[in-house]
């Protein structure tokens, strides 16, 4: 006997249809605006770039393999996504302090300034979009969205392909 309920009978199918539709609309609109801030195209940033810069800011300098593991993506994806960030001076490649042969990726001062600018603009956008929400609604939405993203991440982690490669790219 299955231990997990059949989601089509356990939940309202119309509600699940509405939820998946709203998630799809959100994903499309977020990508269209790149959540670049309050009408400021200059503050838009590619999703992958934002997530990589944010991770380096939060966790500090690290190698490609550590960054890939931290984000739940493979090293070749990180290498490909980091290349334009290095080319534009947002990320620096330096030698590992303990092993000069290894490369460490680090947020450059220019990268930090750019990330701060994008974060500030996105913060303004979030304030504008939720200006008529009370603080409890903002907190609830944030908690539920965090929970939703965690469930997506956990699902993806459980769907690891043979050989340890992740089958899709998570958004964290």
PDB file of C-alpha atoms in Angstrom:
ATOM      1  CA  UNK A   1       0.000   0.000   0.000  1.00  0.00           C
ATOM      2  CA  UNK A   2       1.491   3.403  -0.968  1.00  0.00           C
ATOM      3  CA  UNK A   3       2.634   5.636   1.883  1.00  0.00           C
ATOM      4  CA  UNK A   4       2.127   8.912   0.005  1.00  0.00           C
ATOM      5  CA  UNK A   5      -1.340  10.142  -0.913  1.00  0.00           C
ATOM      6  CA  UNK A   6      -2.424  10.425  -4.526  1.00  0.00           C
ATOM      7  CA  UNK A   7      -2.173  14.196  -5.030  1.00  0.00           C
ATOM      8  CA  UNK A   8      -4.972  14.263  -7.605  1.00  0.00           C
ATOM      9  CA  UNK A   9      -7.466  12.952  -5.062  1.00  0.00           C
ATOM     10  CA  UNK A  10      -5.915  14.378  -1.887  1.00  0.00           C
ATOM     11  CA  UNK A  11      -6.115  17.968  -3.113  1.00  0.00           C
ATOM     12  CA  UNK A  12      -8.491  20.075  -5.133  1.00  0.00           C
ATOM     13  CA  UNK A  13      -7.421  19.640  -8.800  1.00  0.00           C
ATOM     14  CA  UNK A  14      -8.742  23.109  -9.691  1.00  0.00           C
ATOM     15  CA  UNK A  15      -6.627  24.656  -6.929  1.00  0.00           C
ATOM     16  CA  UNK A  16      -3.546  22.737  -8.105  1.00  0.00           C
ATOM     17  CA  UNK A  17      -4.226  23.885 -11.690  1.00  0.00           C
ATOM     18  CA  UNK A  18      -4.481  27.469 -10.482  1.00  0.00           C
ATOM     19  CA  UNK A  19      -1.295  27.128  -8.433  1.00  0.00           C
ATOM     20  CA  UNK A  20       0.745  25.708 -11.307  1.00  0.00           C
ATOM     21  CA  UNK A  21      -0.604  28.417 -13.612  1.00  0.00           C
ATOM     22  CA  UNK A  22       0.319  31.197 -11.172  1.00  0.00           C
ATOM     23  CA  UNK A  23       3.817  29.732 -10.736  1.00  0.00           C
ATOM     24  CA  UNK A  24       4.231  29.652 -14.540  1.00  0.00           C
ATOM     25  CA  UNK A  25       3.032  33.253 -14.876  1.00  0.00           C
ATOM     26  CA  UNK A  26       5.376  34.320 -12.076  1.00  0.00           C
ATOM     27  CA  UNK A  27       8.338  32.566 -13.713  1.00  0.00           C
ATOM     28  CA  UNK A  28       7.610  34.222 -17.060  1.00  0.00           C
ATOM     29  CA  UNK A  29       7.149  37.703 -15.592  1.00  0.00           C
ATOM     30  CA  UNK A  30      10.188  37.372 -13.359  1.00  0.00           C
ATOM     31  CA  UNK A  31      12.307  36.373 -16.343  1.00  0.00           C
ATOM     32  CA  UNK A  32      10.852  39.150 -18.513  1.00  0.00           C
ATOM     33  CA  UNK A  33      11.736  41.802 -15.952  1.00  0.00           C
ATOM     34  CA  UNK A  34      14.650  39.821 -14.518  1.00  0.00           C
ATOM     35  CA  UNK A  35      13.362  41.437 -11.356  1.00  0.00           C
ATOM     36  CA  UNK A  36      15.650  44.289 -12.286  1.00  0.00           C
ATOM     37  CA  UNK A  37      14.089  46.823 -10.014  1.00  0.00           C
ATOM     38  CA  UNK A  38      11.792  49.740 -10.387  1.00  0.00           C
ATOM     39  CA  UNK A  39      11.858  50.263 -14.153  1.00  0.00           C
ATOM     40  CA  UNK A  40      15.632  50.312 -14.195  1.00  0.00           C
ATOM     41  CA  UNK A  41      16.835  48.156 -17.052  1.00  0.00           C
ATOM     42  CA  UNK A  42      20.418  48.924 -16.059  1.00  0.00           C
ATOM     43  CA  UNK A  43      19.786  47.125 -12.782  1.00  0.00           C
ATOM     44  CA  UNK A  44      18.571  43.922 -14.343  1.00  0.00           C
ATOM     45  CA  UNK A  45      20.908  40.985 -14.046  1.00  0.00           C
ATOM     46  CA  UNK A  46      20.897  37.518 -15.516  1.00  0.00           C
ATOM     47  CA  UNK A  47      19.461  35.036 -13.018  1.00  0.00           C
ATOM     48  CA  UNK A  48      22.533  32.782 -13.089  1.00  0.00           C
ATOM     49  CA  UNK A  49      24.863  35.748 -12.590  1.00  0.00           C
ATOM     50  CA  UNK A  50      22.815  37.047  -9.667  1.00  0.00           C
ATOM     51  CA  UNK A  51      22.741  33.661  -7.959  1.00  0.00           C
ATOM     52  CA  UNK A  52      26.489  33.100  -8.434  1.00  0.00           C
ATOM     53  CA  UNK A  53      27.438  36.580  -7.219  1.00  0.00           C
ATOM     54  CA  UNK A  54      25.057  36.268  -4.285  1.00  0.00           C
ATOM     55  CA  UNK A  55      26.532  32.889  -3.304  1.00  0.00           C
ATOM     56  CA  UNK A  56      30.107  34.217  -3.462  1.00  0.00           C
ATOM     57  CA  UNK A  57      29.054  37.215  -1.371  1.00  0.00           C
ATOM     58  CA  UNK A  58      27.334  35.097   1.282  1.00  0.00           C
ATOM     59  CA  UNK A  59      29.866  32.237   1.454  1.00  0.00           C
ATOM     60  CA  UNK A  60      33.119  33.924   0.450  1.00  0.00           C
ATOM     61  CA  UNK A  61      35.802  32.880  -2.030  1.00  0.00           C
ATOM     62  CA  UNK A  62      35.727  29.262  -3.156  1.00  0.00           C
ATOM     63  CA  UNK A  63      36.768  26.937  -5.922  1.00  0.00           C
ATOM     64  CA  UNK A  64      34.588  25.936  -8.851  1.00  0.00           C
ATOM     65  CA  UNK A  65      33.802  22.508  -7.371  1.00  0.00           C
ATOM     66  CA  UNK A  66      32.795  23.967  -4.007  1.00  0.00           C
ATOM     67  CA  UNK A  67      30.654  26.627  -5.678  1.00  0.00           C
ATOM     68  CA  UNK A  68      28.990  24.006  -7.862  1.00  0.00           C
ATOM     69  CA  UNK A  69      28.285  21.767  -4.861  1.00  0.00           C
ATOM     70  CA  UNK A  70      26.979  24.712  -2.866  1.00  0.00           C
ATOM     71  CA  UNK A  71      24.534  25.593  -5.641  1.00  0.00           C
ATOM     72  CA  UNK A  72      23.600  22.025  -6.545  1.00  0.00           C
ATOM     73  CA  UNK A  73      24.852  22.267 -10.139  1.00  0.00           C
ATOM     74  CA  UNK A  74      27.746  20.655 -11.946  1.00  0.00           C
ATOM     75  CA  UNK A  75      31.207  22.185 -12.270  1.00  0.00           C
ATOM     76  CA  UNK A  76      30.987  22.607 -16.041  1.00  0.00           C
ATOM     77  CA  UNK A  77      27.858  24.749 -15.617  1.00  0.00           C
ATOM     78  CA  UNK A  78      29.579  26.933 -13.024  1.00  0.00           C
ATOM     79  CA  UNK A  79      32.636  27.281 -15.264  1.00  0.00           C
ATOM     80  CA  UNK A  80      30.456  28.342 -18.195  1.00  0.00           C
ATOM     81  CA  UNK A  81      28.397  30.780 -16.093  1.00  0.00           C
ATOM     82  CA  UNK A  82      31.410  32.303 -14.323  1.00  0.00           C
ATOM     83  CA  UNK A  83      33.396  32.997 -17.519  1.00  0.00           C
ATOM     84  CA  UNK A  84      31.454  36.155 -18.511  1.00  0.00           C
ATOM     85  CA  UNK A  85      31.528  37.357 -14.893  1.00  0.00           C
ATOM     86  CA  UNK A  86      35.319  37.110 -14.934  1.00  0.00           C
ATOM     87  CA  UNK A  87      35.477  38.759 -18.377  1.00  0.00           C
ATOM     88  CA  UNK A  88      33.429  41.733 -17.139  1.00  0.00           C
ATOM     89  CA  UNK A  89      35.417  42.049 -13.921  1.00  0.00           C
ATOM     90  CA  UNK A  90      32.634  41.050 -11.524  1.00  0.00           C
ATOM     91  CA  UNK A  91      34.490  37.944 -10.334  1.00  0.00           C
ATOM     92  CA  UNK A  92      38.235  37.459  -9.832  1.00  0.00           C
ATOM     93  CA  UNK A  93      40.130  34.221 -10.269  1.00  0.00           C
ATOM     94  CA  UNK A  94      42.960  33.883  -7.788  1.00  0.00           C
ATOM     95  CA  UNK A  95      45.295  31.101  -6.717  1.00  0.00           C
ATOM     96  CA  UNK A  96      44.236  29.022  -3.750  1.00  0.00           C
ATOM     97  CA  UNK A  97      46.285  30.136  -0.715  1.00  0.00           C
ATOM     98  CA  UNK A  98      47.200  26.551   0.224  1.00  0.00           C
ATOM     99  CA  UNK A  99      47.447  25.021  -3.265  1.00  0.00           C
ATOM    100  CA  UNK A 100      48.729  27.436  -5.884  1.00  0.00           C
ATOM    101  CA  UNK A 101      47.560  25.114  -8.678  1.00  0.00           C
ATOM    102  CA  UNK A 102      43.906  25.448  -7.657  1.00  0.00           C
ATOM    103  CA  UNK A 103      41.765  28.425  -8.650  1.00  0.00           C
ATOM    104  CA  UNK A 104      39.532  30.316  -6.234  1.00  0.00           C
ATOM    105  CA  UNK A 105      36.631  32.469  -7.391  1.00  0.00           C
ATOM    106  CA  UNK A 106      36.059  35.679  -5.504  1.00  0.00           C
ATOM    107  CA  UNK A 107      33.642  38.567  -5.812  1.00  0.00           C
ATOM    108  CA  UNK A 108      35.594  41.604  -7.043  1.00  0.00           C
ATOM    109  CA  UNK A 109      34.981  45.093  -5.638  1.00  0.00           C
ATOM    110  CA  UNK A 110      33.213  45.883  -8.929  1.00  0.00           C
ATOM    111  CA  UNK A 111      31.125  42.725  -8.529  1.00  0.00           C
ATOM    112  CA  UNK A 112      30.227  43.659  -4.968  1.00  0.00           C
ATOM    113  CA  UNK A 113      29.149  47.148  -6.053  1.00  0.00           C
ATOM    114  CA  UNK A 114      27.079  45.741  -8.916  1.00  0.00           C
ATOM    115  CA  UNK A 115      25.450  43.139  -6.671  1.00  0.00           C
ATOM    116  CA  UNK A 116      24.648  45.810  -4.065  1.00  0.00           C
ATOM    117  CA  UNK A 117      23.101  48.000  -6.775  1.00  0.00           C
ATOM    118  CA  UNK A 118      20.930  45.164  -8.110  1.00  0.00           C
ATOM    119  CA  UNK A 119      19.881  44.084  -4.615  1.00  0.00           C
ATOM    120  CA  UNK A 120      18.871  47.631  -3.726  1.00  0.00           C
ATOM    121  CA  UNK A 121      16.845  48.000  -6.899  1.00  0.00           C
ATOM    122  CA  UNK A 122      15.152  44.635  -6.361  1.00  0.00           C
ATOM    123  CA  UNK A 123      14.396  45.586  -2.762  1.00  0.00           C
ATOM    124  CA  UNK A 124      12.676  48.745  -4.031  1.00  0.00           C
ATOM    125  CA  UNK A 125      10.686  46.646  -6.497  1.00  0.00           C
ATOM    126  CA  UNK A 126       9.571  44.246  -3.751  1.00  0.00           C
ATOM    127  CA  UNK A 127       8.519  47.212  -1.606  1.00  0.00           C
ATOM    128  CA  UNK A 128       6.537  48.683  -4.501  1.00  0.00           C
ATOM    129  CA  UNK A 129       4.834  45.405  -5.423  1.00  0.00           C
ATOM    130  CA  UNK A 130       3.817  44.717  -1.834  1.00  0.00           C
ATOM    131  CA  UNK A 131       3.187  48.294  -0.703  1.00  0.00           C
ATOM    132  CA  UNK A 132      -0.465  47.579   0.146  1.00  0.00           C
ATOM    133  CA  UNK A 133       0.406  44.390   2.070  1.00  0.00           C
ATOM    134  CA  UNK A 134       0.728  44.484   5.813  1.00  0.00           C
ATOM    135  CA  UNK A 135       3.984  43.195   7.335  1.00  0.00           C
ATOM    136  CA  UNK A 136       2.385  39.875   8.330  1.00  0.00           C
ATOM    137  CA  UNK A 137       1.338  39.244   4.711  1.00  0.00           C
ATOM    138  CA  UNK A 138       4.880  39.945   3.479  1.00  0.00           C
ATOM    139  CA  UNK A 139       6.317  37.603   6.105  1.00  0.00           C
ATOM    140  CA  UNK A 140       3.778  34.904   5.287  1.00  0.00           C
ATOM    141  CA  UNK A 141       4.400  35.171   1.542  1.00  0.00           C
ATOM    142  CA  UNK A 142       8.162  35.034   2.087  1.00  0.00           C
ATOM    143  CA  UNK A 143       7.845  32.013   4.383  1.00  0.00           C
ATOM    144  CA  UNK A 144       5.587  30.161   1.941  1.00  0.00           C
ATOM    145  CA  UNK A 145       7.772  30.999  -1.060  1.00  0.00           C
ATOM    146  CA  UNK A 146      10.846  29.853   0.874  1.00  0.00           C
ATOM    147  CA  UNK A 147       9.067  26.628   1.764  1.00  0.00           C
ATOM    148  CA  UNK A 148       8.018  26.133  -1.879  1.00  0.00           C
ATOM    149  CA  UNK A 149      11.591  26.713  -3.106  1.00  0.00           C
ATOM    150  CA  UNK A 150      12.939  24.320  -0.464  1.00  0.00           C
ATOM    151  CA  UNK A 151      10.490  21.639  -1.603  1.00  0.00           C
ATOM    152  CA  UNK A 152      11.573  22.154  -5.223  1.00  0.00           C
ATOM    153  CA  UNK A 153      15.225  21.930  -4.207  1.00  0.00           C
ATOM    154  CA  UNK A 154      14.654  18.788  -2.149  1.00  0.00           C
ATOM    155  CA  UNK A 155      12.739  17.184  -5.003  1.00  0.00           C
ATOM    156  CA  UNK A 156      15.518  17.980  -7.407  1.00  0.00           C
ATOM    157  CA  UNK A 157      18.179  16.689  -5.042  1.00  0.00           C
ATOM    158  CA  UNK A 158      16.287  13.408  -4.829  1.00  0.00           C
ATOM    159  CA  UNK A 159      16.297  13.182  -8.633  1.00  0.00           C
ATOM    160  CA  UNK A 160      20.063  12.993  -9.004  1.00  0.00           C
ATOM    161  CA  UNK A 161      21.137  11.194 -12.147  1.00  0.00           C
ATOM    162  CA  UNK A 162      23.579   8.255 -12.109  1.00  0.00           C
ATOM    163  CA  UNK A 163      27.170   9.350 -11.577  1.00  0.00           C
ATOM    164  CA  UNK A 164      26.167  12.142  -9.184  1.00  0.00           C
ATOM    165  CA  UNK A 165      25.149  14.642 -11.874  1.00  0.00           C
ATOM    166  CA  UNK A 166      22.108  16.716 -11.067  1.00  0.00           C
ATOM    167  CA  UNK A 167      19.371  16.348 -13.657  1.00  0.00           C
ATOM    168  CA  UNK A 168      18.294  20.018 -13.644  1.00  0.00           C
ATOM    169  CA  UNK A 169      19.553  23.367 -12.392  1.00  0.00           C
ATOM    170  CA  UNK A 170      18.130  24.586  -9.059  1.00  0.00           C
ATOM    171  CA  UNK A 171      17.488  28.244  -8.431  1.00  0.00           C
ATOM    172  CA  UNK A 172      19.405  28.633  -5.203  1.00  0.00           C
TER     173      UNK A 172
END
